[in-house]
Coordinates of C-alpha atoms and ligand atoms in Angstrom, one line a residue:
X1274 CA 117.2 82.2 83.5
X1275 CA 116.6 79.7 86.3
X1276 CA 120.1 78.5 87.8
X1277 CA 118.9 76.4 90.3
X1278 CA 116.9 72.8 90.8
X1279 CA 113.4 72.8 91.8
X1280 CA 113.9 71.9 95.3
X1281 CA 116.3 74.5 95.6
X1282 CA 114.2 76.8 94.2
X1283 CA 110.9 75.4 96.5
X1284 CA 112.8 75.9 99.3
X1285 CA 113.6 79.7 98.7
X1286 CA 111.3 82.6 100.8
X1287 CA 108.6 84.1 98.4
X1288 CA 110.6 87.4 98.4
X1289 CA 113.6 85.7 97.1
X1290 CA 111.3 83.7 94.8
X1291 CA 110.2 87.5 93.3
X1292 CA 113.9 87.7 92.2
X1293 CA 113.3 85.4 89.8
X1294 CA 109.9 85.3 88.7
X1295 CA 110.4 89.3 88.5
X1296 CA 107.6 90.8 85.1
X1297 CA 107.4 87.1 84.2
X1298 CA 104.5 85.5 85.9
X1299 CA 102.3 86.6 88.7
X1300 CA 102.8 84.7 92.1
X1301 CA 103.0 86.5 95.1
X1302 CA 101.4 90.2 96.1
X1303 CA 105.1 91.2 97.5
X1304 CA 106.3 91.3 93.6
X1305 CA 104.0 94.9 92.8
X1306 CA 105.6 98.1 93.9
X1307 CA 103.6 101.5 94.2
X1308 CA 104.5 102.4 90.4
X1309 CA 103.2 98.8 89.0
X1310 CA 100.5 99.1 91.0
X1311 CA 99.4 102.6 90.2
X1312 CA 99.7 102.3 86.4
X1313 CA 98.1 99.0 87.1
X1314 CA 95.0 100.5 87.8
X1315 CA 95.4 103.5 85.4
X1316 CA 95.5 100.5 82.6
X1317 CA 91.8 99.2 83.8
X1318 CA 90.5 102.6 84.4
X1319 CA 91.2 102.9 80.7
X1320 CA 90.4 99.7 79.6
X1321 CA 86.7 100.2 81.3
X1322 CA 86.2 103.0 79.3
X1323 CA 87.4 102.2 75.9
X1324 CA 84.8 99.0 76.4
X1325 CA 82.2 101.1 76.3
X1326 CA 82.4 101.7 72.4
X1327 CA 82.1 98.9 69.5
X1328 CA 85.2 100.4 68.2
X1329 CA 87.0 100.5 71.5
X1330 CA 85.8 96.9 72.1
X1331 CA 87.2 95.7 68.4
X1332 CA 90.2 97.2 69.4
X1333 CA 90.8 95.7 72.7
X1334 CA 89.6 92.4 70.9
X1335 CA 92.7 92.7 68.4
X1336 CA 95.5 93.5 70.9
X1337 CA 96.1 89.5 71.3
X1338 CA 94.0 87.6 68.7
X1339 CA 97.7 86.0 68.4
X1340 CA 97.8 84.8 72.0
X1341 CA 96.2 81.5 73.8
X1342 CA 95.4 80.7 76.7
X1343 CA 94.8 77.7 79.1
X1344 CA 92.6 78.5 82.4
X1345 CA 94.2 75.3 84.6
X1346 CA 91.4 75.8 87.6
X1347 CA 91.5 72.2 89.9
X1348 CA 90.4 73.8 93.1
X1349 CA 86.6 75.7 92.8
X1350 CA 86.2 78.7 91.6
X1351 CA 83.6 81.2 90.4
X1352 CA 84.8 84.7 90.0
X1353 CA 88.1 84.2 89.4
X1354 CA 87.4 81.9 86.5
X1355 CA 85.0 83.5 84.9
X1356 CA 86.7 87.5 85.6
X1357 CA 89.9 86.0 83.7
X1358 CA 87.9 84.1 81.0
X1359 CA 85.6 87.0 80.4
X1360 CA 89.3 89.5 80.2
X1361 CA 91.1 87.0 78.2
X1362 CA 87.7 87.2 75.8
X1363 CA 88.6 91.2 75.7
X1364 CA 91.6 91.0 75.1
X1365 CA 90.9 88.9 71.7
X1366 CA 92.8 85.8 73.2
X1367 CA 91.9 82.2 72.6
X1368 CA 91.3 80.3 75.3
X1369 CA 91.3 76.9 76.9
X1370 CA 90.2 75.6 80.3
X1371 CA 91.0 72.4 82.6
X1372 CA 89.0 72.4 85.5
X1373 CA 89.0 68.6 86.8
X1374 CA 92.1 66.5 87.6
X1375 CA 90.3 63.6 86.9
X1376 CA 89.8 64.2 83.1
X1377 CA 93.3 65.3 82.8
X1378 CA 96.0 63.0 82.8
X1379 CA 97.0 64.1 86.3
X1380 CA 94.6 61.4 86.9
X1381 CA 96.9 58.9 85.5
X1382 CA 99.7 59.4 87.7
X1383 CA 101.5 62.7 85.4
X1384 CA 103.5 64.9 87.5
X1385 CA 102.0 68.7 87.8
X1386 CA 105.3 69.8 86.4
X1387 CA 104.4 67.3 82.9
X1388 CA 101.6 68.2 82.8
X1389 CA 102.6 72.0 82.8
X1390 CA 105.6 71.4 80.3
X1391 CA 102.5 69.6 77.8
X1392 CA 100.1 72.6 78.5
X1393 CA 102.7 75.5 77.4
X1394 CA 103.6 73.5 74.4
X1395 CA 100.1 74.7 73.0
X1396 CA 99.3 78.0 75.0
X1397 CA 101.1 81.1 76.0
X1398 CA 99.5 81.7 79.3
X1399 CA 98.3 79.2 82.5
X1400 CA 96.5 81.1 85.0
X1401 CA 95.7 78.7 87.3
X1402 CA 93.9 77.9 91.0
X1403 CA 95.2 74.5 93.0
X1404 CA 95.3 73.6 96.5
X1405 CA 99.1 73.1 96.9
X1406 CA 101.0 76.2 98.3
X1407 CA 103.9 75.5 95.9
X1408 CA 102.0 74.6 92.6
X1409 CA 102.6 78.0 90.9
X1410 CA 106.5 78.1 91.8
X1411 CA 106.4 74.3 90.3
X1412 CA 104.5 75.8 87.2
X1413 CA 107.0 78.9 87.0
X1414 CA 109.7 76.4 87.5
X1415 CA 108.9 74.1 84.7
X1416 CA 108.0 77.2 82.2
X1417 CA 111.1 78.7 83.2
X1418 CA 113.1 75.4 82.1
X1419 CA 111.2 74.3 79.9
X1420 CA 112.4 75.2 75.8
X1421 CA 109.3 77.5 74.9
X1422 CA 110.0 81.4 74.5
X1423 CA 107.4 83.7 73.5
X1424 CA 108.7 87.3 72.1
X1425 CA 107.6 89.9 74.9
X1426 CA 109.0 93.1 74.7
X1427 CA 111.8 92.5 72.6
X1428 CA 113.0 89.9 74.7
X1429 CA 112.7 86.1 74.8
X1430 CA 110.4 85.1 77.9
X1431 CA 109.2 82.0 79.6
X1432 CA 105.3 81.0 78.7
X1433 CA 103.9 83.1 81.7
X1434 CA 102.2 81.7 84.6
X1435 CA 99.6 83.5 86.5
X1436 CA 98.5 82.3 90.1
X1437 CA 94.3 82.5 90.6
X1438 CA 94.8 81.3 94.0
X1439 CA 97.4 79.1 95.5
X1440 CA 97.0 76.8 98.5
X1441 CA 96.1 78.9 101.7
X1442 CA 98.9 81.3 101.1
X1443 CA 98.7 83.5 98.5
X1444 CA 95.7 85.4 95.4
X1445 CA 97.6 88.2 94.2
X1446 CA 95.5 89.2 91.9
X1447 CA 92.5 89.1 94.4
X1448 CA 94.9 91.8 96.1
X1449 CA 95.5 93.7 92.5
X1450 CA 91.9 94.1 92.4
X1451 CA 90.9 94.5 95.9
X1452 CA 93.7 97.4 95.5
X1453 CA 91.5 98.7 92.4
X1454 CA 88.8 98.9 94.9
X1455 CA 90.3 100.5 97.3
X1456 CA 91.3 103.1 95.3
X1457 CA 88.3 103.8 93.2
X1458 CA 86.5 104.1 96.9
X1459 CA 89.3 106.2 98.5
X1460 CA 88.9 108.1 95.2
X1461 CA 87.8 111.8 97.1
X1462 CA 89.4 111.1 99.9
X1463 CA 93.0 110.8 99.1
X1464 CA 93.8 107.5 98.4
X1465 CA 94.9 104.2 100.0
X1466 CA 97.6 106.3 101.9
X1467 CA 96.7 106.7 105.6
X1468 CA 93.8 104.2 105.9
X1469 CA 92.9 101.9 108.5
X1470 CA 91.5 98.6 107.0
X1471 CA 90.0 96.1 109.0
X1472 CA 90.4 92.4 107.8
X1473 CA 87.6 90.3 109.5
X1474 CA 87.1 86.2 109.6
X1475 CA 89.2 82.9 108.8
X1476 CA 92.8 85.2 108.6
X1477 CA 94.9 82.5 109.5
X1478 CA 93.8 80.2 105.7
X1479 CA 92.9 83.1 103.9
X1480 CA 95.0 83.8 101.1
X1481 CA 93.0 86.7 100.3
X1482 CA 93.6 88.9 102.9
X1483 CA 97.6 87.2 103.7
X1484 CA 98.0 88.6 100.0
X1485 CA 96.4 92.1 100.5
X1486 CA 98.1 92.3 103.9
X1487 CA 101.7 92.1 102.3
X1488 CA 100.4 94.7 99.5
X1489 CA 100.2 97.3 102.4
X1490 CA 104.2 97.9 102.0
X1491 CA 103.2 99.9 99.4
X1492 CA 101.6 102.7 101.4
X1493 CA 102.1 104.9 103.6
X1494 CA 100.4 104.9 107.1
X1495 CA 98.1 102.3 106.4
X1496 CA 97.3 100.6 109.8
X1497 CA 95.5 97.0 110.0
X1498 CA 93.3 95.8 112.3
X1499 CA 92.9 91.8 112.3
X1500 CA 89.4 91.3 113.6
X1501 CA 89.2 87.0 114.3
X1502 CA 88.6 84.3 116.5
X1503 CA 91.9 83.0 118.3
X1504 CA 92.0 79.9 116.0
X1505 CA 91.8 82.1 112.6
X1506 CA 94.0 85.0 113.7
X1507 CA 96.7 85.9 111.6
X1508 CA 100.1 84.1 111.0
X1509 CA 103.2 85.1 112.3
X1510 CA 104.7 85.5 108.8
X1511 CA 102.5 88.0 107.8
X1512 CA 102.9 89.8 111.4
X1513 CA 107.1 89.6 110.6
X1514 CA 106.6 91.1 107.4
X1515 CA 104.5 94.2 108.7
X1516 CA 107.0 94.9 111.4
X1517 CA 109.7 95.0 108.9
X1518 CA 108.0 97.5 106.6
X1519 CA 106.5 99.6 109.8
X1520 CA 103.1 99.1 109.2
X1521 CA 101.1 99.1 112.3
X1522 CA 98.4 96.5 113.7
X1523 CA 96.6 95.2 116.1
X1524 CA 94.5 92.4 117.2
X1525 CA 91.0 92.5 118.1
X1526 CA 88.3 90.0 119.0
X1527 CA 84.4 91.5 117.4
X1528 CA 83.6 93.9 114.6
X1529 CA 81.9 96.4 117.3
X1530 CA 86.3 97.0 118.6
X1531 CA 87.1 98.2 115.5
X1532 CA 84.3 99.6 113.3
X1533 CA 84.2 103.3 113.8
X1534 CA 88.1 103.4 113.1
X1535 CA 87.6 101.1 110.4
X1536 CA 88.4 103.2 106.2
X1537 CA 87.6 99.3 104.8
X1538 CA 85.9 96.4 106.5
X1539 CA 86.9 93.6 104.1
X1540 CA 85.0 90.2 105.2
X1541 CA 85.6 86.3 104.6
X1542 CA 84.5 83.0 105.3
X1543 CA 85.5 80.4 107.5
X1544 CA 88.1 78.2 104.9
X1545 CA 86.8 75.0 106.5
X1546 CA 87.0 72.9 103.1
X1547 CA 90.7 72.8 105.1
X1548 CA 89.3 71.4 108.2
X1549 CA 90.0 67.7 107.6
X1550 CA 87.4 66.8 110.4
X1551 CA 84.9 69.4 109.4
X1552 CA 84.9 67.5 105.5
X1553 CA 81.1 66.8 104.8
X1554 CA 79.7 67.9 107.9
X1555 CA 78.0 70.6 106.5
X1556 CA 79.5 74.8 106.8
X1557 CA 81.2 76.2 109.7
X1558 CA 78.9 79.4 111.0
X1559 CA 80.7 82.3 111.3
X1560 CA 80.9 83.1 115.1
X1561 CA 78.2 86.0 116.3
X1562 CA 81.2 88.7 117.1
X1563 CA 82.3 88.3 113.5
X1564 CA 79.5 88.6 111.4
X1565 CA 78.8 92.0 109.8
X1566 CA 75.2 93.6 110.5
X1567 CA 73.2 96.4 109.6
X1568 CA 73.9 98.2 113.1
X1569 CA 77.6 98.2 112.0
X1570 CA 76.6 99.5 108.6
X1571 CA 75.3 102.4 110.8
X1572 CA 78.5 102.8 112.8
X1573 CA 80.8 103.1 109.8
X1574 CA 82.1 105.8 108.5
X1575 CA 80.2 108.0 106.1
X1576 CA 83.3 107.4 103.7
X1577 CA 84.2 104.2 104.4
X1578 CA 83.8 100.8 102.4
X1579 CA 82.3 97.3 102.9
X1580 CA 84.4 94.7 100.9
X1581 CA 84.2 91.1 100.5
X1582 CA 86.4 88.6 98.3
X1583 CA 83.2 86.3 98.0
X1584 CA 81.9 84.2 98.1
X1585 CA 80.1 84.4 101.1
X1586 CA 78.1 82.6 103.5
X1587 CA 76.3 84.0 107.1
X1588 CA 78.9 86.7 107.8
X1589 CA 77.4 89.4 106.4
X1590 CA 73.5 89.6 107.4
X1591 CA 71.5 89.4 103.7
X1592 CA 69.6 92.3 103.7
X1593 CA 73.2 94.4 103.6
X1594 CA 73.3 92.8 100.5
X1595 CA 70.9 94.7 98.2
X1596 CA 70.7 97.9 100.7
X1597 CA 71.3 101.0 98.7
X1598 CA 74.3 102.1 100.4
X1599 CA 77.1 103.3 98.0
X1600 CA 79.5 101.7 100.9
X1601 CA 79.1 98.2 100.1
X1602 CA 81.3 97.9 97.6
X1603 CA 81.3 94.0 97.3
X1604 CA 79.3 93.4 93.4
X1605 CA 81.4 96.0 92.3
X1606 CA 84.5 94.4 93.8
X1607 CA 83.8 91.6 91.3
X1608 CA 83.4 93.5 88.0
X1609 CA 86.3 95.7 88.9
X1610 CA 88.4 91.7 89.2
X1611 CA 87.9 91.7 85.4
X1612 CA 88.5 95.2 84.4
X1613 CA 92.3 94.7 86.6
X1614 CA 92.6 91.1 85.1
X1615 CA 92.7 92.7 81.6
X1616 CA 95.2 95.6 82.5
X1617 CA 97.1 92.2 84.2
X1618 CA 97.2 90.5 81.2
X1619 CA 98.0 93.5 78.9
X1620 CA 100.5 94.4 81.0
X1621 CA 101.9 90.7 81.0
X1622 CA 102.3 91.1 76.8
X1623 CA 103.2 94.7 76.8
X1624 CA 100.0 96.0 74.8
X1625 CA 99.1 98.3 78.2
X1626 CA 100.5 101.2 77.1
X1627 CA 98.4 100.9 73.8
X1628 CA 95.1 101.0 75.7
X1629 CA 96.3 104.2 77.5
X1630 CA 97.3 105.7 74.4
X1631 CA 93.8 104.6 72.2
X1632 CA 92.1 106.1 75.1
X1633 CA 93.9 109.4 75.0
X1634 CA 94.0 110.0 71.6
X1635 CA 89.9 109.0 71.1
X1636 CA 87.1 111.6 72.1
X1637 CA 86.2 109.2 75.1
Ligands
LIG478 C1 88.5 83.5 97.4 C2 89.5 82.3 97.2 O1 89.3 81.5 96.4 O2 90.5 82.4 97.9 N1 87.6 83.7 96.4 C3 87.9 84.4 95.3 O3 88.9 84.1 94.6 N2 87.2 85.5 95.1 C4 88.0 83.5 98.8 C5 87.3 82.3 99.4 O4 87.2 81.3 98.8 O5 86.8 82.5 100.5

């Protein structure tokens, strides 16, 4: 399925990448159309409510009691690790994790593509978080090569890889549940189609919001408004890509210049573990014209939402964070990460449409 070498296949654009990783694994946020990502969310909706039963949980629990998984996590993580664990746990799977380089044999000088060729001769999934840009095309690569074929769908498929962050570039399935959020917040006011979402803080190493931004080609009228320091504005590549799918943006330099236009405000940190002089010195502070404080909370619209891929530091004043306001959305952004990691993964081994149907056909 793979007809050409790994450096060949490192050196290829993600879109042309997304040719060949296709329903296989989950790499990049440009590989979701409207459809995937509608049904996506259709798939946790359900999944959330057939939970709520001890039958509907036995039943989500049996969907893959034949499936394994490793969680391969070598950069930190909190959410992401423990939304997937907890879905995986759902879904009935068994699973594994390796979270420290230096008590796997990486640490002995094996090659990340050995050591992915040894982990999917046990497991049938790796979701996994590491701080090269190319590690998850590597893992694709090797999975794609490599001899091991699990039975999807009537067809023989590749052990899948799933990315839980990669490098500075890319978290699609950050995006896939930020998208979630979005629409559960936009859910009276007509959906992710003709919002303005503003993306504040460290833009430029984010992987979050590079991933969310290229999720936009999926709707219609969105406009962003990238709202950093000079140093952490956007990259080019993510500009191109806009222009080429006609979504509109613009640039601007505090929160106060684009609040009150503002559907989403979706927040980050300063990414300064990648500041190679910064190493040890202690956090970077957000700058004053980017942190998010009750006065903006009262300049927002009444139906918009406050988001944040967490975690978080001093750019978003603490007491936002147990105010009352139905428009900070960012706890529910992380329970939501699990629900859409279980409609991910049930989508990945075709059981989706059997949570759809168990919910349609129960009293729930
Ligand atoms: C983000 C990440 O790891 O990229 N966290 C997450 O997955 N929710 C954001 C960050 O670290 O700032």
């Amino acid at each position: 399925m793979i007809d050409v070498s790994l450096d060949q296949f490192l050196e290829l654009s993600e879109i042309e990448m997304c040719d060949y990783v296709k329903e296989h694994a989950v790499l990049f946020a440009q590989q979701y159309n409207r459809k995937e990502l509608d049904h996506l969310c259709a798939v946790a909706d359900a999944a959330r409510t057939v939970r709520k039963t001890v039958e509907g949980a036995d039943f989500l629990a049996s969907l893959l009691r034949n499936r394994s998984v490793l969680n391969f996590f070598v950069q930190p993580s909190s959410r992401t690790f423990l939304s997937f664990s907890q879905a995986e746990a759902m879904l009935g799977m068994s699973r594994q994790s390796v979270r420290d380089i230096k008590i796997s044999s990486m640490s002995k000088g094996e090659s990340l593509m050995d050591s992915i060729h040894t982990f999917i001769s046990y497991v049938d999934m790796i979701v996994m978080r590491h701080p090269d840009n190319l590690a998850g095309a590597t893992a694709f690569w090797t999975a794609a090569k490599s001899h091991r074929r699990l039975k999807i769908k009537g067809e023989s498929r590749p052990v899948p890889i799933v990315s839980g962050g990669s490098g500075t570039r890319q978290h699609p399935t950050q995006s896939l549940l930020d998208i979630y959020t979005l629409e559960r917040s936009f859910e009276k006011t007509g959906g992710i189609d003709g919002k303005t979402l503003m993306l504040v803080g460290d833009l430029k190493r984010g992987r979050t919001v590079r991933s969310l931004s290229f999720m936009m080609k999926n709707y219609d009228g969105v406009k962003l408004i990238f709202c950093a320091p000079d140093e952490y504005q956007m990259e080019d590549d993510v500009l191109n890509f806009l222009d080429e799918e006609g979504i509109a943006w613009r640039k601007v330099s505090s929160i106060d210049a684009g609040i009150a236009e503002a559907d989403a405000v979706y927040m980050t940190r300063i990414q300064d573990e990648w500041n190679k002089e910064g190493q040890g010195e202690g956090h970077e502070a957000a700058q004053n014209d980017f942190i998010f404080r009750m006065k903006h909370l009262e300049t927002m619209k009444p139906t918009a939402c406050l988001m944040h891929p967490l975690p978080k530091r001093d750019e978003i004043e603490q007491e936002i964070d147990f105010c009352d306001d139905p428009r900070v959305v960012y706890w529910r952004q992380e329970r939501n990460g699990m629900w859409m990691r279980v409609a991910l993964i049930a989508r990945l081994f075709n059981v989706d449409t059997e949570i759809l149907n168990y919910l349609k056909n129960s009293k729930l």
